[in-house]
Structures are given as C-alpha cells and as structure tokens.
mmCIF file of C-alpha atoms in Angstrom:
data_model
loop_
_atom_site.group_PDB
_atom_site.id
_atom_site.type_symbol
_atom_site.label_atom_id
_atom_site.label_comp_id
_atom_site.label_asym_id
_atom_site.label_seq_id
_atom_site.Cartn_x
_atom_site.Cartn_y
_atom_site.Cartn_z
ATOM 1 C CA MET A 1240 0.727 -84.825 -0.972
ATOM 2 C CA SER A 1241 2.305 -82.081 -3.437
ATOM 3 C CA ILE A 1242 1.751 -78.319 -3.159
ATOM 4 C CA ARG A 1243 2.383 -77.785 -6.823
ATOM 5 C CA ARG A 1244 -0.503 -80.487 -7.680
ATOM 6 C CA ILE A 1245 -2.808 -78.967 -5.176
ATOM 7 C CA GLY A 1246 -2.236 -75.299 -6.732
ATOM 8 C CA VAL A 1247 -2.880 -76.712 -10.145
ATOM 9 C CA LEU A 1248 -6.268 -78.464 -8.880
ATOM 10 C CA LEU A 1249 -7.121 -75.539 -7.036
ATOM 11 C CA SER A 1250 -6.562 -73.282 -10.333
ATOM 12 C CA LYS A 1251 -8.996 -75.892 -11.884
ATOM 13 C CA GLU A 1252 -11.610 -75.243 -9.146
ATOM 14 C CA LEU A 1253 -11.599 -71.822 -9.554
ATOM 15 C CA ARG A 1254 -11.790 -71.776 -13.329
ATOM 16 C CA TYR A 1255 -14.751 -74.152 -13.419
ATOM 17 C CA GLY A 1256 -16.363 -73.137 -10.092
ATOM 18 C CA PHE A 1257 -17.745 -70.021 -11.287
ATOM 19 C CA LYS A 1258 -20.006 -71.974 -13.685
ATOM 20 C CA SER A 1259 -21.659 -73.932 -10.658
ATOM 21 C CA TYR A 1260 -25.025 -73.199 -9.436
ATOM 22 C CA PHE A 1261 -23.891 -73.586 -5.988
ATOM 23 C CA PHE A 1262 -20.988 -71.542 -6.435
ATOM 24 C CA ILE A 1263 -23.087 -68.680 -7.553
ATOM 25 C CA PHE A 1264 -25.789 -69.137 -5.199
ATOM 26 C CA ALA A 1265 -22.997 -69.238 -2.181
ATOM 27 C CA ILE A 1266 -21.803 -65.820 -3.186
ATOM 28 C CA VAL A 1267 -25.041 -64.004 -4.320
ATOM 29 C CA ALA A 1268 -27.603 -65.508 -1.681
ATOM 30 C CA PRO A 1269 -25.837 -63.663 1.481
ATOM 31 C CA LEU A 1270 -25.210 -60.579 -0.358
ATOM 32 C CA ILE A 1271 -28.624 -60.049 -1.552
ATOM 33 C CA PHE A 1272 -29.978 -60.984 1.965
ATOM 34 C CA THR A 1273 -27.616 -58.289 3.520
ATOM 35 C CA ILE A 1274 -28.328 -55.723 1.118
ATOM 36 C CA PHE A 1275 -32.199 -56.283 1.252
ATOM 37 C CA MET A 1276 -31.948 -55.995 5.248
ATOM 38 C CA ASN A 1277 -29.728 -53.103 5.111
ATOM 39 C CA LEU A 1278 -31.958 -51.130 2.607
ATOM 40 C CA LEU A 1279 -34.831 -52.146 4.837
ATOM 41 C CA PHE A 1280 -33.633 -50.611 7.853
ATOM 42 C CA GLY A 1281 -31.756 -47.804 5.968
ATOM 43 C CA SER A 1282 -28.418 -48.547 6.995
ATOM 44 C CA LEU A 1283 -26.574 -49.437 4.259
ATOM 45 C CA PHE A 1284 -25.524 -46.152 2.858
ATOM 46 C CA SER A 1285 -25.955 -44.158 6.182
ATOM 47 C CA GLY A 1286 -23.637 -45.967 8.875
ATOM 48 C CA LYS A 1287 -23.023 -42.493 10.401
ATOM 49 C CA PRO A 1288 -23.774 -42.144 14.050
ATOM 50 C CA LYS A 1289 -26.496 -39.640 14.701
ATOM 51 C CA LEU A 1290 -25.776 -36.851 17.065
ATOM 52 C CA GLY A 1291 -28.175 -34.303 18.293
ATOM 53 C CA VAL A 1292 -27.106 -30.954 19.874
ATOM 54 C CA ILE A 1293 -28.586 -28.103 21.759
ATOM 55 C CA ASN A 1294 -26.395 -25.116 21.328
ATOM 56 C CA GLN A 1295 -27.441 -22.779 23.895
ATOM 57 C CA GLY A 1296 -24.366 -20.765 23.949
ATOM 58 C CA HIS A 1297 -23.458 -20.823 20.297
ATOM 59 C CA SER A 1298 -20.495 -22.874 20.788
ATOM 60 C CA GLN A 1299 -17.584 -23.098 18.349
ATOM 61 C CA ILE A 1300 -17.766 -26.779 18.793
ATOM 62 C CA VAL A 1301 -21.079 -27.308 17.080
ATOM 63 C CA GLU A 1302 -19.505 -25.521 13.810
ATOM 64 C CA PHE A 1303 -16.630 -27.887 13.805
ATOM 65 C CA LEU A 1304 -18.824 -30.806 14.455
ATOM 66 C CA LYS A 1305 -20.888 -29.974 11.573
ATOM 67 C CA ASN A 1306 -17.927 -30.265 9.090
ATOM 68 C CA MET A 1307 -17.110 -33.720 10.330
ATOM 69 C CA GLU A 1308 -17.974 -36.245 7.700
ATOM 70 C CA SER A 1309 -18.079 -39.124 10.290
ATOM 71 C CA ILE A 1310 -20.940 -37.715 12.285
ATOM 72 C CA ASN A 1311 -24.788 -36.750 11.143
ATOM 73 C CA LEU A 1312 -25.619 -33.640 13.249
ATOM 74 C CA LYS A 1313 -28.826 -32.282 13.966
ATOM 75 C CA GLU A 1314 -29.635 -29.208 16.308
ATOM 76 C CA TYR A 1315 -32.715 -28.906 18.594
ATOM 77 C CA SER A 1316 -34.246 -26.163 20.404
ATOM 78 C CA SER A 1317 -35.294 -27.771 23.728
ATOM 79 C CA GLU A 1318 -34.030 -30.296 25.870
ATOM 80 C CA LYS A 1319 -37.284 -32.144 25.717
ATOM 81 C CA GLU A 1320 -37.052 -32.499 22.085
ATOM 82 C CA LEU A 1321 -33.468 -33.960 22.244
ATOM 83 C CA LYS A 1322 -34.262 -36.273 24.927
ATOM 84 C CA ASP A 1323 -37.437 -37.539 22.847
ATOM 85 C CA ALA A 1324 -35.361 -38.198 19.677
ATOM 86 C CA VAL A 1325 -32.854 -39.770 21.601
ATOM 87 C CA GLU A 1326 -35.234 -42.244 23.381
ATOM 88 C CA THR A 1327 -36.928 -43.243 20.212
ATOM 89 C CA GLY A 1328 -33.684 -43.791 18.526
ATOM 90 C CA ALA A 1329 -33.906 -40.610 15.940
ATOM 91 C CA ARG A 1330 -30.263 -39.798 17.415
ATOM 92 C CA ASP A 1331 -27.805 -42.120 18.846
ATOM 93 C CA VAL A 1332 -26.414 -39.670 21.208
ATOM 94 C CA GLY A 1333 -27.582 -36.180 22.599
ATOM 95 C CA VAL A 1334 -25.742 -33.378 24.118
ATOM 96 C CA VAL A 1335 -26.811 -30.083 25.911
ATOM 97 C CA LEU A 1336 -24.169 -27.426 25.455
ATOM 98 C CA GLY A 1337 -24.708 -24.573 28.033
ATOM 99 C CA GLU A 1338 -24.587 -20.875 27.381
ATOM 100 C CA ASN A 1339 -21.331 -20.785 29.474
ATOM 101 C CA PHE A 1340 -19.775 -23.849 28.001
ATOM 102 C CA ASP A 1341 -17.125 -22.421 26.079
ATOM 103 C CA SER A 1342 -15.951 -19.617 28.509
ATOM 104 C CA MET A 1343 -15.961 -22.178 31.441
ATOM 105 C CA ILE A 1344 -13.460 -24.242 29.511
ATOM 106 C CA ARG A 1345 -11.246 -21.362 28.709
ATOM 107 C CA LYS A 1346 -11.095 -20.311 32.232
ATOM 108 C CA GLY A 1347 -10.123 -23.923 33.062
ATOM 109 C CA GLU A 1348 -13.115 -24.717 34.996
ATOM 110 C CA LEU A 1349 -14.128 -28.451 35.301
ATOM 111 C CA THR A 1350 -17.248 -28.589 32.993
ATOM 112 C CA LYS A 1351 -19.650 -31.549 33.271
ATOM 113 C CA LEU A 1352 -21.260 -32.618 30.207
ATOM 114 C CA THR A 1353 -24.220 -34.672 30.376
ATOM 115 C CA VAL A 1354 -24.620 -36.997 27.200
ATOM 116 C CA TYR A 1355 -27.817 -38.583 26.517
ATOM 117 C CA VAL A 1356 -27.441 -42.005 24.720
ATOM 118 C CA TRP A 1357 -29.972 -44.063 23.046
ATOM 119 C CA GLY A 1358 -29.941 -47.494 24.925
ATOM 120 C CA GLU A 1359 -29.964 -49.657 21.634
ATOM 121 C CA SER A 1360 -27.359 -47.543 19.680
ATOM 122 C CA LEU A 1361 -24.356 -49.557 18.875
ATOM 123 C CA LEU A 1362 -21.192 -49.308 20.687
ATOM 124 C CA LYS A 1363 -18.946 -48.132 17.759
ATOM 125 C CA ASN A 1364 -21.451 -45.254 17.338
ATOM 126 C CA ARG A 1365 -21.245 -44.041 20.911
ATOM 127 C CA ALA A 1366 -17.504 -44.274 20.554
ATOM 128 C CA ILE A 1367 -17.312 -42.361 17.541
ATOM 129 C CA VAL A 1368 -19.474 -39.608 18.996
ATOM 130 C CA SER A 1369 -17.681 -39.387 22.196
ATOM 131 C CA SER A 1370 -14.215 -39.372 20.408
ATOM 132 C CA ALA A 1371 -15.361 -36.590 18.169
ATOM 133 C CA LEU A 1372 -16.476 -34.348 20.815
ATOM 134 C CA LEU A 1373 -13.376 -34.871 23.222
ATOM 135 C CA TYR A 1374 -11.312 -34.273 19.980
ATOM 136 C CA GLN A 1375 -13.111 -31.132 19.201
ATOM 137 C CA ILE A 1376 -12.916 -29.583 22.598
ATOM 138 C CA ARG A 1377 -9.479 -30.250 23.076
ATOM 139 C CA ASP A 1378 -8.481 -29.114 19.561
ATOM 140 C CA ILE A 1379 -10.060 -25.873 20.264
ATOM 141 C CA PHE A 1380 -9.415 -25.161 24.234
ATOM 142 C CA GLY A 1381 -6.304 -27.100 24.540
ATOM 143 C CA GLU A 1382 -5.310 -30.750 25.275
ATOM 144 C CA LYS A 1383 -6.032 -30.177 28.939
ATOM 145 C CA ALA A 1384 -9.537 -29.060 28.548
ATOM 146 C CA PRO A 1385 -11.393 -30.010 31.830
ATOM 147 C CA VAL A 1386 -14.321 -31.962 30.641
ATOM 148 C CA ASP A 1387 -16.228 -34.624 32.471
ATOM 149 C CA ILE A 1388 -18.517 -36.351 30.537
ATOM 150 C CA THR A 1389 -21.648 -38.484 31.886
ATOM 151 C CA PRO A 1390 -23.626 -40.727 29.796
ATOM 152 C CA VAL A 1391 -27.130 -40.987 30.621
ATOM 153 C CA SER A 1392 -29.181 -44.159 28.877
ATOM 154 C CA LEU A 1393 -32.393 -43.429 27.341
ATOM 155 C CA GLY A 1394 -34.642 -45.998 25.964
ATOM 156 C CA ASP A 1395 -34.534 -49.703 26.307
ATOM 157 C CA ALA A 1396 -30.853 -50.854 26.633
ATOM 158 C CA ASP A 1397 -31.822 -54.524 26.648
ATOM 159 C CA ASN A 1398 -33.975 -54.308 23.414
ATOM 160 C CA ILE A 1399 -31.606 -55.092 20.496
ATOM 161 C CA PRO A 1400 -32.579 -53.498 17.342
ATOM 162 C CA LEU A 1401 -33.980 -55.838 14.896
ATOM 163 C CA LYS A 1402 -31.419 -55.383 12.104
ATOM 164 C CA ASP A 1403 -28.772 -56.335 14.832
ATOM 165 C CA ARG A 1404 -30.552 -59.403 15.748
ATOM 166 C CA PHE A 1405 -30.391 -60.546 11.965
ATOM 167 C CA LEU A 1406 -26.777 -59.987 11.578
ATOM 168 C CA PRO A 1407 -25.661 -63.347 13.335
ATOM 169 C CA LEU A 1408 -27.838 -65.184 10.881
ATOM 170 C CA ILE A 1409 -26.425 -63.290 8.053
ATOM 171 C CA VAL A 1410 -23.005 -63.810 9.075
ATOM 172 C CA LEU A 1411 -23.474 -67.578 9.197
ATOM 173 C CA MET A 1412 -25.086 -67.788 5.978
ATOM 174 C CA ALA A 1413 -22.057 -65.698 4.358
ATOM 175 C CA ILE A 1414 -19.663 -68.311 6.036
ATOM 176 C CA PHE A 1415 -21.264 -71.604 5.760
ATOM 177 C CA ILE A 1416 -23.184 -71.309 2.445
ATOM 178 C CA SER A 1417 -20.022 -70.646 0.654
ATOM 179 C CA GLY A 1418 -17.817 -72.911 3.121
ATOM 180 C CA PHE A 1419 -19.993 -75.817 3.175
ATOM 181 C CA ALA A 1420 -21.907 -75.717 -0.341
ATOM 182 C CA ILE A 1421 -18.696 -75.094 -2.705
ATOM 183 C CA PRO A 1422 -16.494 -78.176 -1.560
ATOM 184 C CA SER A 1423 -19.402 -80.533 -1.083
ATOM 185 C CA ALA A 1424 -21.152 -79.705 -4.420
ATOM 186 C CA SER A 1425 -17.786 -79.886 -6.158
ATOM 187 C CA LEU A 1426 -17.046 -83.475 -4.735
ATOM 188 C CA VAL A 1427 -20.657 -84.588 -5.890
ATOM 189 C CA ASP A 1428 -20.161 -83.108 -9.294
ATOM 190 C CA GLU A 1429 -16.987 -85.091 -9.880
ATOM 191 C CA LYS A 1430 -18.762 -88.322 -8.881
ATOM 192 C CA GLN A 1431 -21.741 -87.785 -11.006
ATOM 193 C CA LYS A 1432 -19.672 -86.684 -14.160
ATOM 194 C CA ARG A 1433 -17.048 -89.398 -13.302
ATOM 195 C CA THR A 1434 -14.153 -87.059 -13.552
ATOM 196 C CA ILE A 1435 -12.675 -87.969 -10.256
ATOM 197 C CA GLY A 1436 -11.084 -91.127 -12.031
ATOM 198 C CA ALA A 1437 -9.493 -89.142 -14.547
ATOM 199 C CA VAL A 1438 -7.871 -86.951 -12.016
ATOM 200 C CA MET A 1439 -6.958 -89.863 -10.074
ATOM 201 C CA SER A 1440 -5.077 -91.197 -13.337
ATOM 202 C CA THR A 1441 -2.748 -88.202 -12.795
ATOM 203 C CA PRO A 1442 -0.099 -88.243 -10.142
ATOM 204 C CA ALA A 1443 -2.583 -86.213 -7.883
ATOM 205 C CA THR A 1444 -3.800 -88.117 -4.637
ATOM 206 C CA GLN A 1445 -7.212 -88.310 -2.743
ATOM 207 C CA GLY A 1446 -5.500 -85.894 -0.320
ATOM 208 C CA ASP A 1447 -4.403 -83.290 -3.142
ATOM 209 C CA ILE A 1448 -8.015 -83.678 -4.296
ATOM 210 C CA PHE A 1449 -9.825 -82.793 -0.894
ATOM 211 C CA ILE A 1450 -7.280 -80.253 0.032
ATOM 212 C CA SER A 1451 -7.760 -78.284 -3.250
ATOM 213 C CA LYS A 1452 -11.720 -78.421 -2.811
ATOM 214 C CA GLY A 1453 -11.470 -77.564 0.907
ATOM 215 C CA LEU A 1454 -9.155 -74.505 0.189
ATOM 216 C CA LEU A 1455 -11.697 -73.154 -2.214
ATOM 217 C CA GLY A 1456 -14.335 -73.296 0.254
ATOM 218 C CA ILE A 1457 -12.161 -71.790 2.789
ATOM 219 C CA ILE A 1458 -11.120 -68.749 0.414
ATOM 220 C CA ILE A 1459 -14.658 -68.065 -0.713
ATOM 221 C CA SER A 1460 -16.093 -68.438 2.852
ATOM 222 C CA PHE A 1461 -13.297 -65.970 4.352
ATOM 223 C CA ILE A 1462 -13.797 -63.486 1.728
ATOM 224 C CA MET A 1463 -17.637 -63.633 1.939
ATOM 225 C CA GLY A 1464 -17.401 -63.433 5.925
ATOM 226 C CA ILE A 1465 -15.222 -60.232 5.718
ATOM 227 C CA LEU A 1466 -17.614 -58.597 2.925
ATOM 228 C CA ILE A 1467 -20.756 -59.383 5.011
ATOM 229 C CA LEU A 1468 -19.115 -57.644 8.043
ATOM 230 C CA VAL A 1469 -17.862 -54.702 6.154
ATOM 231 C CA LEU A 1470 -21.250 -54.187 4.635
ATOM 232 C CA ASN A 1471 -22.948 -54.097 7.947
ATOM 233 C CA HIS A 1472 -20.087 -51.823 9.368
ATOM 234 C CA ALA A 1473 -19.035 -54.454 11.811
ATOM 235 C CA PHE A 1474 -15.517 -54.188 12.004
ATOM 236 C CA ASN A 1475 -13.761 -52.137 14.727
ATOM 237 C CA ALA A 1476 -10.472 -52.163 16.526
ATOM 238 C CA GLN A 1477 -10.222 -55.908 17.158
ATOM 239 C CA PHE A 1478 -9.732 -56.291 13.424
ATOM 240 C CA LEU A 1479 -7.134 -58.959 13.634
ATOM 241 C CA LEU A 1480 -8.869 -60.978 16.168
ATOM 242 C CA ILE A 1481 -12.031 -60.941 13.835
ATOM 243 C CA ILE A 1482 -10.081 -62.136 10.940
ATOM 244 C CA LEU A 1483 -8.588 -64.963 12.975
ATOM 245 C CA ILE A 1484 -12.276 -65.956 13.809
ATOM 246 C CA LEU A 1485 -13.345 -65.812 10.254
ATOM 247 C CA PHE A 1486 -10.471 -67.980 9.201
ATOM 248 C CA LEU A 1487 -11.257 -70.543 11.747
ATOM 249 C CA ALA A 1488 -14.836 -70.565 10.596
ATOM 250 C CA ALA A 1489 -13.944 -70.853 7.098
ATOM 251 C CA ILE A 1490 -12.060 -73.739 8.025
ATOM 252 C CA MET A 1491 -14.886 -75.417 9.858
ATOM 253 C CA ALA A 1492 -17.522 -74.890 6.991
ATOM 254 C CA SER A 1493 -15.140 -76.445 4.701
ATOM 255 C CA CYS A 1494 -14.291 -79.534 6.412
ATOM 256 C CA LEU A 1495 -18.019 -80.135 7.161
ATOM 257 C CA GLY A 1496 -18.690 -79.436 3.229
ATOM 258 C CA LEU A 1497 -15.780 -82.097 2.639
ATOM 259 C CA ILE A 1498 -17.493 -84.481 4.963
ATOM 260 C CA VAL A 1499 -20.872 -84.490 3.542
ATOM 261 C CA GLY A 1500 -19.591 -84.332 -0.153
ATOM 262 C CA ALA A 1501 -17.680 -87.490 0.316
ATOM 263 C CA PHE A 1502 -21.017 -89.460 1.414
ATOM 264 C CA ILE A 1503 -23.316 -87.843 -1.166
ATOM 265 C CA LYS A 1504 -23.666 -89.438 -4.663
ATOM 266 C CA ASP A 1505 -25.919 -87.028 -6.474
ATOM 267 C CA THR A 1506 -26.981 -83.416 -6.502
ATOM 268 C CA ALA A 1507 -30.702 -84.192 -5.535
ATOM 269 C CA SER A 1508 -29.322 -85.670 -2.412
ATOM 270 C CA LEU A 1509 -26.937 -82.891 -1.748
ATOM 271 C CA TYR A 1510 -30.062 -80.479 -1.778
ATOM 272 C CA SER A 1511 -31.885 -82.483 0.840
ATOM 273 C CA VAL A 1512 -29.036 -82.723 3.106
ATOM 274 C CA ILE A 1513 -28.142 -78.813 2.693
ATOM 275 C CA LYS A 1514 -31.979 -78.457 3.730
ATOM 276 C CA GLY A 1515 -31.587 -80.821 6.738
ATOM 277 C CA LEU A 1516 -28.719 -79.344 8.105
ATOM 278 C CA GLY A 1517 -29.682 -75.657 7.754
ATOM 279 C CA LEU A 1518 -31.242 -75.805 11.268
ATOM 280 C CA ILE A 1519 -28.169 -77.117 12.755
ATOM 281 C CA ILE A 1520 -25.794 -74.640 10.825
ATOM 282 C CA TYR A 1521 -27.974 -71.411 11.209
ATOM 283 C CA GLY A 1522 -29.849 -72.297 14.520
ATOM 284 C CA PRO A 1523 -27.872 -70.020 16.741
ATOM 285 C CA GLY A 1524 -28.583 -67.190 14.401
ATOM 286 C CA ILE A 1525 -32.243 -68.046 14.105
ATOM 287 C CA ILE A 1526 -32.337 -68.067 18.170
ATOM 288 C CA LYS A 1527 -30.552 -64.760 18.071
ATOM 289 C CA ILE A 1528 -33.574 -62.967 16.178
ATOM 290 C CA PHE A 1529 -35.837 -64.117 19.164
ATOM 291 C CA PRO A 1530 -34.318 -62.931 22.495
ATOM 292 C CA GLN A 1531 -37.137 -64.610 24.242
ATOM 293 C CA ILE A 1532 -35.388 -67.981 23.608
ATOM 294 C CA PRO A 1533 -32.652 -68.998 26.383
ATOM 295 C CA GLU A 1534 -29.040 -68.455 24.911
ATOM 296 C CA TRP A 1535 -28.058 -71.733 26.339
ATOM 297 C CA ILE A 1536 -29.965 -73.430 23.826
ATOM 298 C CA GLY A 1537 -27.654 -71.697 20.986
ATOM 299 C CA LYS A 1538 -24.689 -73.187 22.829
ATOM 300 C CA LEU A 1539 -25.738 -76.560 21.849
ATOM 301 C CA PHE A 1540 -24.898 -75.978 18.076
ATOM 302 C CA PRO A 1541 -21.297 -76.271 16.935
ATOM 303 C CA THR A 1542 -21.879 -72.789 14.737
ATOM 304 C CA TYR A 1543 -22.613 -70.934 18.046
ATOM 305 C CA TYR A 1544 -18.780 -70.938 18.584
ATOM 306 C CA VAL A 1545 -18.318 -69.115 15.391
ATOM 307 C CA MET A 1546 -21.226 -66.758 15.759
ATOM 308 C CA ASN A 1547 -20.874 -65.468 19.444
ATOM 309 C CA PRO A 1548 -17.309 -64.386 19.283
ATOM 310 C CA ILE A 1549 -17.822 -62.452 16.355
ATOM 311 C CA MET A 1550 -21.061 -60.842 17.729
ATOM 312 C CA GLU A 1551 -19.243 -60.268 21.217
ATOM 313 C CA ILE A 1552 -16.432 -58.445 19.399
ATOM 314 C CA THR A 1553 -18.309 -56.412 16.716
ATOM 315 C CA ARG A 1554 -21.355 -55.450 18.524
ATOM 316 C CA LYS A 1555 -20.313 -55.403 22.404
ATOM 317 C CA GLY A 1556 -16.507 -54.279 21.800
ATOM 318 C CA GLY A 1557 -15.313 -57.458 23.489
ATOM 319 C CA GLY A 1558 -11.692 -58.680 23.289
ATOM 320 C CA TRP A 1559 -9.640 -61.806 23.610
ATOM 321 C CA SER A 1560 -10.820 -62.349 27.329
ATOM 322 C CA THR A 1561 -14.230 -62.086 26.413
ATOM 323 C CA VAL A 1562 -14.153 -64.842 23.669
ATOM 324 C CA ASN A 1563 -11.028 -67.099 24.210
ATOM 325 C CA LEU A 1564 -13.138 -69.936 25.507
ATOM 326 C CA ASP A 1565 -15.389 -69.994 22.478
ATOM 327 C CA VAL A 1566 -12.365 -69.851 20.302
ATOM 328 C CA PHE A 1567 -10.774 -72.769 22.067
ATOM 329 C CA ILE A 1568 -14.057 -74.877 21.599
ATOM 330 C CA LEU A 1569 -14.195 -73.626 18.185
ATOM 331 C CA ILE A 1570 -10.514 -74.852 17.629
ATOM 332 C CA GLY A 1571 -11.550 -78.331 19.088
ATOM 333 C CA ILE A 1572 -14.608 -78.501 16.732
ATOM 334 C CA ILE A 1573 -12.441 -77.997 13.878
ATOM 335 C CA ALA A 1574 -9.630 -80.506 14.966
ATOM 336 C CA VAL A 1575 -12.520 -83.277 15.048
ATOM 337 C CA PHE A 1576 -13.638 -82.269 11.464
ATOM 338 C CA VAL A 1577 -10.237 -82.465 10.290
ATOM 339 C CA ALA A 1578 -9.518 -85.895 11.874
ATOM 340 C CA ILE A 1579 -12.813 -87.075 10.145
ATOM 341 C CA VAL A 1580 -11.695 -85.731 6.767
ATOM 342 C CA GLY A 1581 -8.355 -87.243 7.389
ATOM 343 C CA VAL A 1582 -10.147 -90.701 7.917
ATOM 344 C CA ILE A 1583 -12.329 -90.496 4.831
ATOM 345 C CA VAL A 1584 -9.423 -89.609 2.667
ATOM 346 C CA ASN A 1585 -7.392 -92.707 3.885
ATOM 347 C CA LYS A 1586 -10.471 -94.849 3.545
ATOM 348 C CA THR A 1587 -10.836 -93.497 -0.036
ATOM 349 C CA ARG A 1588 -7.336 -94.148 -0.736
ATOM 350 C CA GLN A 1589 -7.425 -97.780 0.560
ATOM 351 C CA GLN A 1590 -10.741 -98.593 -1.569
ATOM 352 C CA GLU A 1591 -8.922 -96.922 -4.678
ATOM 353 C CA ALA A 1592 -5.857 -99.273 -4.077
#
C-alpha cells in the first residue's frame, strides 16, 4: 500500500467520477428529496422559531424581540388566541407579559413567567426562544433579574411532525446512496471496461484500488450527510459528536459498497442489488415515518445505529451518554465490514498472482 499511489488513484476517481450516472444520482437524489420535503412543509427558508406574545403592559422586551432576526414574532390580543396558536402549531412558543411585568422586575420582585410550548415543536426552537427571552430580560433589567420561567406544553407532545418523521430516511439516503453506490459502481465499471487490468499493470495494488474507491465514497457520503443536516437545520451544540457519527456512517456505507462491488460483474446486476438492499438500508428510516411500528424492529437493521444516534442528538438534544451504546455497536459493524473487505482484497490478490 502506498499513500502516493492511493492519492493518484483517488484523483483519477474524482476526475472521472463526475461523469458517472451513479455519482450524479448519489448527489442529486438526496438534495432534490430534501428540498422537496422542506418546500412542501415550508421550512427550508423559514427555519426561525415562531414566538407569540401578549404584551399587556407594553413591555420593552417585545420591541427588542421584534428586532431579533433569529425569531419570528407575532403579537396576540387575547390569551385564548395565543393558546390556540400554540396548540395548533402556528407558534412554537407563546408568552403572556402582564401589565406590571417590567415594573416588578425593576423592583427586584420574583416574576413568574408562564410560557406555552407547542408539544411538537423542535427542541432547538424552544431553546432559541427561551434564551432570547432571558437574554433580553437580563440585558434590559440587569444580570440578576428575578424571573422564573414555567413551561406549559400544549398539543400532542408525542405526535412527531411529518417533516421530522421523514428526516431519518433523508439522512440515510444522503449517506448511503453516495457512500454505497459510488464505490460499488466504480468497481463494476472497471470490470465492464476491463480497465482494472491496466491499473494492475502499474505498481498499484488491489489494496490501493479498493482504498481509493472507498475513500471517494467516504468523502462524498460525509459531505452529503453534513449538507442534508444543514439544509434541515439539524445541527446543534453537539457538532463534533454529529461529525464523528457521520464519519463512521460514511465508512460503513463505503465498505458495504466495496463488498457489493467486488461480487457484481455488470451494471444491470448492480441495479438489482441496490434495489434489493434498499429495504435493509433504509428500513429504519421507513419505520420512523410510521410511529405505530415498534422501534425494536428498526434495531434489527444495521443502519439503525447510524440513524438513531443522529436523531437522538439533533432532534432530542441527546449527548454522548445517550448515544454511546449505538456508536459502539456501529463501530463493531464497521469492524466486521472492514474485515470482509480485507478478506476480499487478499483473495483477489491471490487470484491475480
């Protein structure tokens, strides 16, 4: 194995890969799907959390909140209207600022603030609104402004919005279409065009060829995973942990592509295999769309251990303690796939010899 030879082969893969149907499809398909879903649910260009306010005492805070670009603010005239808006999802969060709100804070009196929260709203939207409220209160009235915020959930907290139910499937598509299809299609293409023999006539080894094709799959898969999460406003404070899981997922997808590509001889057969493996790869994402299906069924699929940690972090605010078991299982699956690729490379090398 030579890093220089791998680099040369990887640059060749990048140059000629863009002409491949599979390469183009792997990039375009997830993007089109996520853009369609976001446009359908109106969230691609309006990712701001929606705050509803009743300003009974003409509080200064409301004027400052209006100037915040990170929040979509709307004022309501009655508490019933506000609660209805929150309960139906028209507003993520609703707050009633009483007539004496500002004066009580100035006097240093403990002020209780009831905040209505839509049960289906995203955790990040709630966090943004709560942070904005506290920031404005303390910025105007001082760091020690005595405010006690009590959240009240309205609507069905267990009912996941349809857009969020599709996100796991979109993420799996982004990672596995590129990570799986690109290296497998590249190997099959080399076989069909009989160019792999020409490559082998150079100092390049079978290991160099497999690694270069695998690296291309990892790179594209990793980039697509990040891009899809960005388009869906799914990144949060656990950025590095999400990046780690995406990287591991890209390795898993690429190894699977190499394994399949090593055994397939033509493009038609590859199409059939990709269709056949679709249910196994995207099964956990499909199950997430239908909450009635027990979650334990999803755990039977290897890709569950890619999807679940990402969703736990991006949608539920989980951290390492929440997802570490899934990550360790994912690493174990990757180790098995890498071992299989190693066996294939050794057998191919022996056959060539």
